[in-house]
Coordinates of C-alpha atoms in Angstrom, one line a residue:
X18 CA 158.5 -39.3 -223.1
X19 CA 158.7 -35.4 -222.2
X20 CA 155.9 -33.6 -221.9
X21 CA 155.4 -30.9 -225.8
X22 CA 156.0 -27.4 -225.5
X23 CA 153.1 -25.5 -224.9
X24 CA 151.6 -24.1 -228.1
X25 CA 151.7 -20.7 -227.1
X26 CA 155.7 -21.1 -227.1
X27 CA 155.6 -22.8 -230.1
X28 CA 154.0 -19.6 -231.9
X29 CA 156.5 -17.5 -230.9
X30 CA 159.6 -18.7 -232.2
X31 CA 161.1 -18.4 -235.5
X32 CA 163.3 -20.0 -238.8
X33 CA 165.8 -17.8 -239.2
X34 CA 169.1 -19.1 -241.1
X35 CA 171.2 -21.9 -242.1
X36 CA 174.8 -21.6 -241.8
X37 CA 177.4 -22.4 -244.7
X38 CA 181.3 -22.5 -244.1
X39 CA 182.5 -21.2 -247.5
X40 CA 186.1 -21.2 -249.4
X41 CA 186.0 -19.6 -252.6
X42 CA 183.5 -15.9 -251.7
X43 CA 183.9 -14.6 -255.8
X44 CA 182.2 -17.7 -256.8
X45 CA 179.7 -18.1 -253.7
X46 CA 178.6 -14.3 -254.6
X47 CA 177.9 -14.9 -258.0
X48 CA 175.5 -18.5 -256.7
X49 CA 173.6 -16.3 -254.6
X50 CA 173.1 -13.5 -256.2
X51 CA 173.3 -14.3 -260.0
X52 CA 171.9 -17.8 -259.8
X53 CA 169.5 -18.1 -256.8
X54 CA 168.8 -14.1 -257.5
X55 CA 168.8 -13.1 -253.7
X56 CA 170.0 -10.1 -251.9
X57 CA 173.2 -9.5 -250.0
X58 CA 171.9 -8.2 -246.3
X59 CA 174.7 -7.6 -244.4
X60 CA 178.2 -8.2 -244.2
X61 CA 180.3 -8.0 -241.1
X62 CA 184.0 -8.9 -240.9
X63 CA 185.4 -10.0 -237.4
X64 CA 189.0 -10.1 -236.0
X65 CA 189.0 -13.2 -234.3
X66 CA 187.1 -16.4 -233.5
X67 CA 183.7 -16.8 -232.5
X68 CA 182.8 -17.4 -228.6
X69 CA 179.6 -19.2 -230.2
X70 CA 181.9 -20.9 -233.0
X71 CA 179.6 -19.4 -235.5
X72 CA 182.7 -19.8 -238.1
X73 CA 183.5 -23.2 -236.9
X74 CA 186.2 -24.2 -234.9
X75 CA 188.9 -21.5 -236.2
X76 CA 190.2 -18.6 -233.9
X77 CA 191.4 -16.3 -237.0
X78 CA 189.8 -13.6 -239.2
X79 CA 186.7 -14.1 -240.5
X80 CA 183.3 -12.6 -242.6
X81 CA 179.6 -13.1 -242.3
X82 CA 177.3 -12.8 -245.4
X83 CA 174.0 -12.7 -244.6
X84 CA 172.2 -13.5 -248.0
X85 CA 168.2 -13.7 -248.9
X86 CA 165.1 -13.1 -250.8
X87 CA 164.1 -10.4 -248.2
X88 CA 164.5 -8.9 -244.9
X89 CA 165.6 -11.3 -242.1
X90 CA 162.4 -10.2 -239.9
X91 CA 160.7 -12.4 -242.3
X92 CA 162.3 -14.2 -244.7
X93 CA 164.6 -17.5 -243.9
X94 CA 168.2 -16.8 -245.3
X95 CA 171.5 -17.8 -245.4
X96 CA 174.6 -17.1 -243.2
X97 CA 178.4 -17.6 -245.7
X98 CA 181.0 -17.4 -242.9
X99 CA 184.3 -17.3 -244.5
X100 CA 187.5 -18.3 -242.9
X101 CA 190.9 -16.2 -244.3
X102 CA 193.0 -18.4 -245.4
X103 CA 190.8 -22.0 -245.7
X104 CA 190.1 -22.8 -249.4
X105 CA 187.5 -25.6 -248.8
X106 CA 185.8 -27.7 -246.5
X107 CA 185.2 -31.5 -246.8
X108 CA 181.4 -32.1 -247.4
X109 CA 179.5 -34.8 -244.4
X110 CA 175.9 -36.3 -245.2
X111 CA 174.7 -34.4 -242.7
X112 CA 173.2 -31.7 -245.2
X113 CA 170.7 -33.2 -247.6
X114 CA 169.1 -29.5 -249.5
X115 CA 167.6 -26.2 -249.3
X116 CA 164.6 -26.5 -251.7
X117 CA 162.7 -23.2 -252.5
X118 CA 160.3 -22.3 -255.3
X119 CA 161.6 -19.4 -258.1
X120 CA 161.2 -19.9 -262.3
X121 CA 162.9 -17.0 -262.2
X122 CA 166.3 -19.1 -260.2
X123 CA 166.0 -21.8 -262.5
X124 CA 165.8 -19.2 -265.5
X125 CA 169.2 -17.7 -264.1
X126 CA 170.7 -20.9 -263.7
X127 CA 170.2 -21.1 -267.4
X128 CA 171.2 -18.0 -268.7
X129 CA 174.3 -18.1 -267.0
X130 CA 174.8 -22.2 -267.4
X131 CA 175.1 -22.8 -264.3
X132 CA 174.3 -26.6 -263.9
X133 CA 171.2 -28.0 -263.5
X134 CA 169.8 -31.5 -263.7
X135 CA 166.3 -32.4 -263.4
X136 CA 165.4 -34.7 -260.6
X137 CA 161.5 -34.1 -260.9
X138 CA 158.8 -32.4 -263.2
X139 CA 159.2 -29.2 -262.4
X140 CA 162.6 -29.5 -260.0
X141 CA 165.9 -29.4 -260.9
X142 CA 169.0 -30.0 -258.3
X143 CA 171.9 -27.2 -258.5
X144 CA 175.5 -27.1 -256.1
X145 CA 176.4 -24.0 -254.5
X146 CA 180.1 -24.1 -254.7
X147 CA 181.3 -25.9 -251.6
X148 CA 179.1 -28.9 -252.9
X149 CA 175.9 -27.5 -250.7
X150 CA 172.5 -28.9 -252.2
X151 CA 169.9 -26.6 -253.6
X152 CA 166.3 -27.8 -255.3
X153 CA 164.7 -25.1 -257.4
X154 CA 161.0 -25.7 -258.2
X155 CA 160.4 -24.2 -261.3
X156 CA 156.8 -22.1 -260.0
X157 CA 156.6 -19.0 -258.3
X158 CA 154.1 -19.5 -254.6
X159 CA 152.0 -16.1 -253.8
X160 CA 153.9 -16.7 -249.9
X161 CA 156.6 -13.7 -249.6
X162 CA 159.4 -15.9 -248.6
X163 CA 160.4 -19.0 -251.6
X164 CA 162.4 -20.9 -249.4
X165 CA 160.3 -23.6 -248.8
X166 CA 162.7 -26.3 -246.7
X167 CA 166.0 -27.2 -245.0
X168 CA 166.8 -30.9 -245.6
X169 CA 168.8 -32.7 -243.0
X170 CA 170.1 -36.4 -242.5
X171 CA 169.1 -38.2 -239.0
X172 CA 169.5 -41.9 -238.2
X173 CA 166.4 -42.5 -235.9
X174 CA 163.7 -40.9 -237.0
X175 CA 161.2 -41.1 -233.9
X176 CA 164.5 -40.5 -231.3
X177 CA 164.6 -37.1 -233.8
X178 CA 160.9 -36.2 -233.6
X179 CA 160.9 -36.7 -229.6
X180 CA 163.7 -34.0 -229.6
X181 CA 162.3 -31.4 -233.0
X182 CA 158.7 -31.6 -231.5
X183 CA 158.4 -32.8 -227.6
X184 CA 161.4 -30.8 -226.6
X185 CA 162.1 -28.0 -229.2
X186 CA 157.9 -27.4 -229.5
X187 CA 157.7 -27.8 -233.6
X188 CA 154.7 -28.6 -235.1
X189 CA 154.8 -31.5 -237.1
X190 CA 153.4 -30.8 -240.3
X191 CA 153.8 -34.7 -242.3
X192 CA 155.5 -37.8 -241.2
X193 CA 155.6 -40.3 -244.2
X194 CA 156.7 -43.8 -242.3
X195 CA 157.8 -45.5 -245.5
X196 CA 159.8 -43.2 -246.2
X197 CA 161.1 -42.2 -243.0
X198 CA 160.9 -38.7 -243.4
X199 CA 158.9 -35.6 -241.4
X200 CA 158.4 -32.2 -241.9
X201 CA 158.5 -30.1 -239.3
X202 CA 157.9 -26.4 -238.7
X203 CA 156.9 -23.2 -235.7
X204 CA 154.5 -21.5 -238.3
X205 CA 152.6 -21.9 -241.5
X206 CA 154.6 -19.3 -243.2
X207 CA 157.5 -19.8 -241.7
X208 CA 160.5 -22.4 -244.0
X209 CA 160.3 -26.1 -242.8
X210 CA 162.8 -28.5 -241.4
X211 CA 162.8 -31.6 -243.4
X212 CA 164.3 -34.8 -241.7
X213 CA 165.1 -38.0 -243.3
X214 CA 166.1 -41.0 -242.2
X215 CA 169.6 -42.2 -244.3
X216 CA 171.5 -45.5 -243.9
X217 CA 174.6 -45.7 -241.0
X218 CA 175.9 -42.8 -239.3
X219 CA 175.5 -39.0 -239.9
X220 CA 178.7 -37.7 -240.6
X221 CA 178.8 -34.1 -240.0
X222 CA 182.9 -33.5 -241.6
X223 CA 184.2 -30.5 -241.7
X224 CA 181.7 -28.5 -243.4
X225 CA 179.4 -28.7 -241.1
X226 CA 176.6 -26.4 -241.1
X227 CA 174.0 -25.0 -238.4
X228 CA 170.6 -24.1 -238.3
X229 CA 169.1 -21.0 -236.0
X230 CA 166.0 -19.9 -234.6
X231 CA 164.8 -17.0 -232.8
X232 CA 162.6 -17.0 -229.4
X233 CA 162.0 -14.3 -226.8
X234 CA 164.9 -13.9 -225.1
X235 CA 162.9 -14.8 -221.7
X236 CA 162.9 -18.2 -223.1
X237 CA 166.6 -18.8 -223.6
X238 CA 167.7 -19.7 -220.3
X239 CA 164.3 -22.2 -219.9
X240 CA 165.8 -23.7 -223.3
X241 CA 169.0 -24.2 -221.7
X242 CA 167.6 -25.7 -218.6
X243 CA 165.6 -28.4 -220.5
X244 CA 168.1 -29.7 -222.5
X245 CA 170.1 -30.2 -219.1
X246 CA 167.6 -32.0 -217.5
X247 CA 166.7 -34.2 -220.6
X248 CA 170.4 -35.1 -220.9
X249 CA 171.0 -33.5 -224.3
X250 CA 174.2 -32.0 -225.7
X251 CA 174.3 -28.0 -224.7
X252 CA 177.5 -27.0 -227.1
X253 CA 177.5 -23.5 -226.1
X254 CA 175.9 -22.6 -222.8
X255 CA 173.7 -18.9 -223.2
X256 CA 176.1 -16.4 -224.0
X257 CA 176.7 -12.9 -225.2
X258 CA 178.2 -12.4 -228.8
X259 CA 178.6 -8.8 -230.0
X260 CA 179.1 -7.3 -233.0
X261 CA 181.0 -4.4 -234.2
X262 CA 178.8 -1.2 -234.0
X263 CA 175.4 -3.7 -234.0
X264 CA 172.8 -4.7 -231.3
X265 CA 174.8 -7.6 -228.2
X266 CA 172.7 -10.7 -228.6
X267 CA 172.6 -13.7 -226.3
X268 CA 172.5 -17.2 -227.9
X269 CA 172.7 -20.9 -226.8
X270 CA 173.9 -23.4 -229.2
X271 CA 172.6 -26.8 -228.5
X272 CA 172.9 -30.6 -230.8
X273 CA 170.2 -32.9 -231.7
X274 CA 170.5 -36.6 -231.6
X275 CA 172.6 -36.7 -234.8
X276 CA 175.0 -34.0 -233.8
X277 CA 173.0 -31.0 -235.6
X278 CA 174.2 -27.7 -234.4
X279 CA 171.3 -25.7 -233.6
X280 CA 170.9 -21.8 -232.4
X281 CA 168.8 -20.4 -230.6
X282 CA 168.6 -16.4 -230.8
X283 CA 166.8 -13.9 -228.5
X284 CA 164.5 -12.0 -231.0
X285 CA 164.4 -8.7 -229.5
X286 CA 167.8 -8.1 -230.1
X287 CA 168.7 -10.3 -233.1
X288 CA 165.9 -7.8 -234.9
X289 CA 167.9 -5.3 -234.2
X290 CA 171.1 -6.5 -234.9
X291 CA 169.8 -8.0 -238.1
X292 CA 168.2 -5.0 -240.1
X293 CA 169.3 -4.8 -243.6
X294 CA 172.3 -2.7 -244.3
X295 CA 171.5 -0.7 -247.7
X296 CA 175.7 -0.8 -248.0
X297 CA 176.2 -4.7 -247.7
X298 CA 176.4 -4.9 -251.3
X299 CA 179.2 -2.9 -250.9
X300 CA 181.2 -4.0 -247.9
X301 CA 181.0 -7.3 -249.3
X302 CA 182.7 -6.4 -252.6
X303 CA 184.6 -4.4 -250.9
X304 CA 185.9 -6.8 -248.2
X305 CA 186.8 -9.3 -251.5
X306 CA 188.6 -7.0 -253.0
X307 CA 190.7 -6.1 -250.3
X308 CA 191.9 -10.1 -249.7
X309 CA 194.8 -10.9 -251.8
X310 CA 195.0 -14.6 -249.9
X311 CA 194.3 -16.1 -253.6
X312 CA 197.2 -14.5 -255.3
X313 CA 199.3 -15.0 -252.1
X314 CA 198.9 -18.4 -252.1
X315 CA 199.0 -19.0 -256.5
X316 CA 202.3 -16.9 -256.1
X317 CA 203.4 -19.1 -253.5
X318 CA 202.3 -21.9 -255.7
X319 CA 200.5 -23.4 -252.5
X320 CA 197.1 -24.5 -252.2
X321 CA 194.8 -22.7 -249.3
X322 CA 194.3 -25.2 -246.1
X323 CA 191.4 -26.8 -246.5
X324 CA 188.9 -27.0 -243.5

């Protein structure tokens, strides 16, 4: 078994964001910020593919919402990449929840009956449109950020834990046997990766989603060079990825056991590149207003391609 990362390492890195590929941006705005309550952050519109594939596997036009309870320097948030032209994206098993604590989400959810059903005292279960899974606990915690854990689906949970904690130097914070699930995490305060163990395959689909992290950017190529001599799937080797106007940040995109996308971020320059823009509010609406692709294709009596 490899050797764990030192804790020193450990300390240093980050939870940043989960990714979502979204269809419908009118009614994935209103989620975030009506239901769930948080902030847009940024928004940045790009020309053409991703070298990362940050928007999937599509070489067209595309956005990047950056939505959250608070700035990205410490609060984990998420990433709605939107593709022009693709209406939806079929939903894997791959993604099993985000769970964060707000009375004051669940008290949107009501107020503008946005579904709910209770699946705990005190927890109710809620779909982002896209089908994406979120868990509201119905308390307010004194931490600054409320989202508490990602939740994904893994097939072997010890082959998982070797890779999360030996190789990618997380602490593991609970392991529940019976269950087959683990918690893992870089920090106290930091949101928490939730694995659990499901039945058969993880199917990733089309909607698949990705989860990034920050480290100094020293560390990047080290990350790289691990994962090559542990045999592990490196999807995108380190590499620059720029951004109109913003801070050049280099990024290597690697995949666990189970096909999980993971980034990994130098932080220097991903703190610059990810300041909140007072205008995001703005360019968003702004960039939703100008795409007429929904009347294009309801004129055309067409639906939009899915995924």
């Amino acid at each position: 078994m490899t050797e764990p990362v030192a804790v020193g390492v450990m300390a240093a890195r980050r939870a940043l964001h989960f990714v979502f590929k979204v269809g419908n941006r009118f009614q994935t705005a209103r989620f975030y910020r009506d239901v769930l309550g948080m902030k847009i952050l940024r928004h940045e519109e790009f020309e053409e593919g991703c070298k990362a594939a940050c928007n999937g596997p599509y070489d067209g036009k595309w956005s990047k919402t950056m939505v959250g309870f608070g700035p990205e320097d410490d609060h984990f948030v998420a990433e709605l990449t939107y593709n022009y032209g693709i209406g939806d994206y079929k939903l894997g098993n791959d993604f099993m929840g985000i769970t964060l604590a707000s009375s004051q989400a669940v008290s949107n959810a009501r107020n503008v009956e946005w579904p709910l059903r209770k699946v705990a005292e005190g927890v109710f279960e809620t779909e982002a449109p896209g089908g994406y899974k979120f868990y509201l606990q119905n308390c307010n915690l004194p931490q600054s950020d409320c989202v508490l854990k990602v939740t994904l689906a893994v097939s072997d949970l010890q082959k998982s834990l070797n890779y999360w904690s030996n190789l990618l130097g997380m602490k593991i914070y609970e392991k529940d046997e019976q269950k087959q699930r683990a918690l893992l995490g870089y920090a106290d305060n930091q949101c928490k990766l939730e694995l659990k163990v499901i039945k058969g395959t993880v199917d990733h689909a089309a909607a698949f989603g990705r989860i990034a992290f920050s480290c100094p950017k020293k560390e990047l190529p080290d990350i790289e060079d691990l994962m090559k001599r542990e045999n592990q799937k490196i999807l995108t080797p380190l590499v620059s990825l720029d951004t109109p106007g913003k801070a050049t940040v280099q990024v290597v995109i690697l995949a666990d056991p189970d096909g999980h996308e993971i980034c990994f971020v130098g932080d220097e320059a991903f703190r610059e590149l990810s300041k909140m823009d007072p205008e995001g509010n703005k360019r968003l609406d702004e960039a939703m207003a100008a795409d007429k692709s929904d009347e294009w294709f309801a004129k055309q009596n067409k639906p939009k391609a899915s995924g």
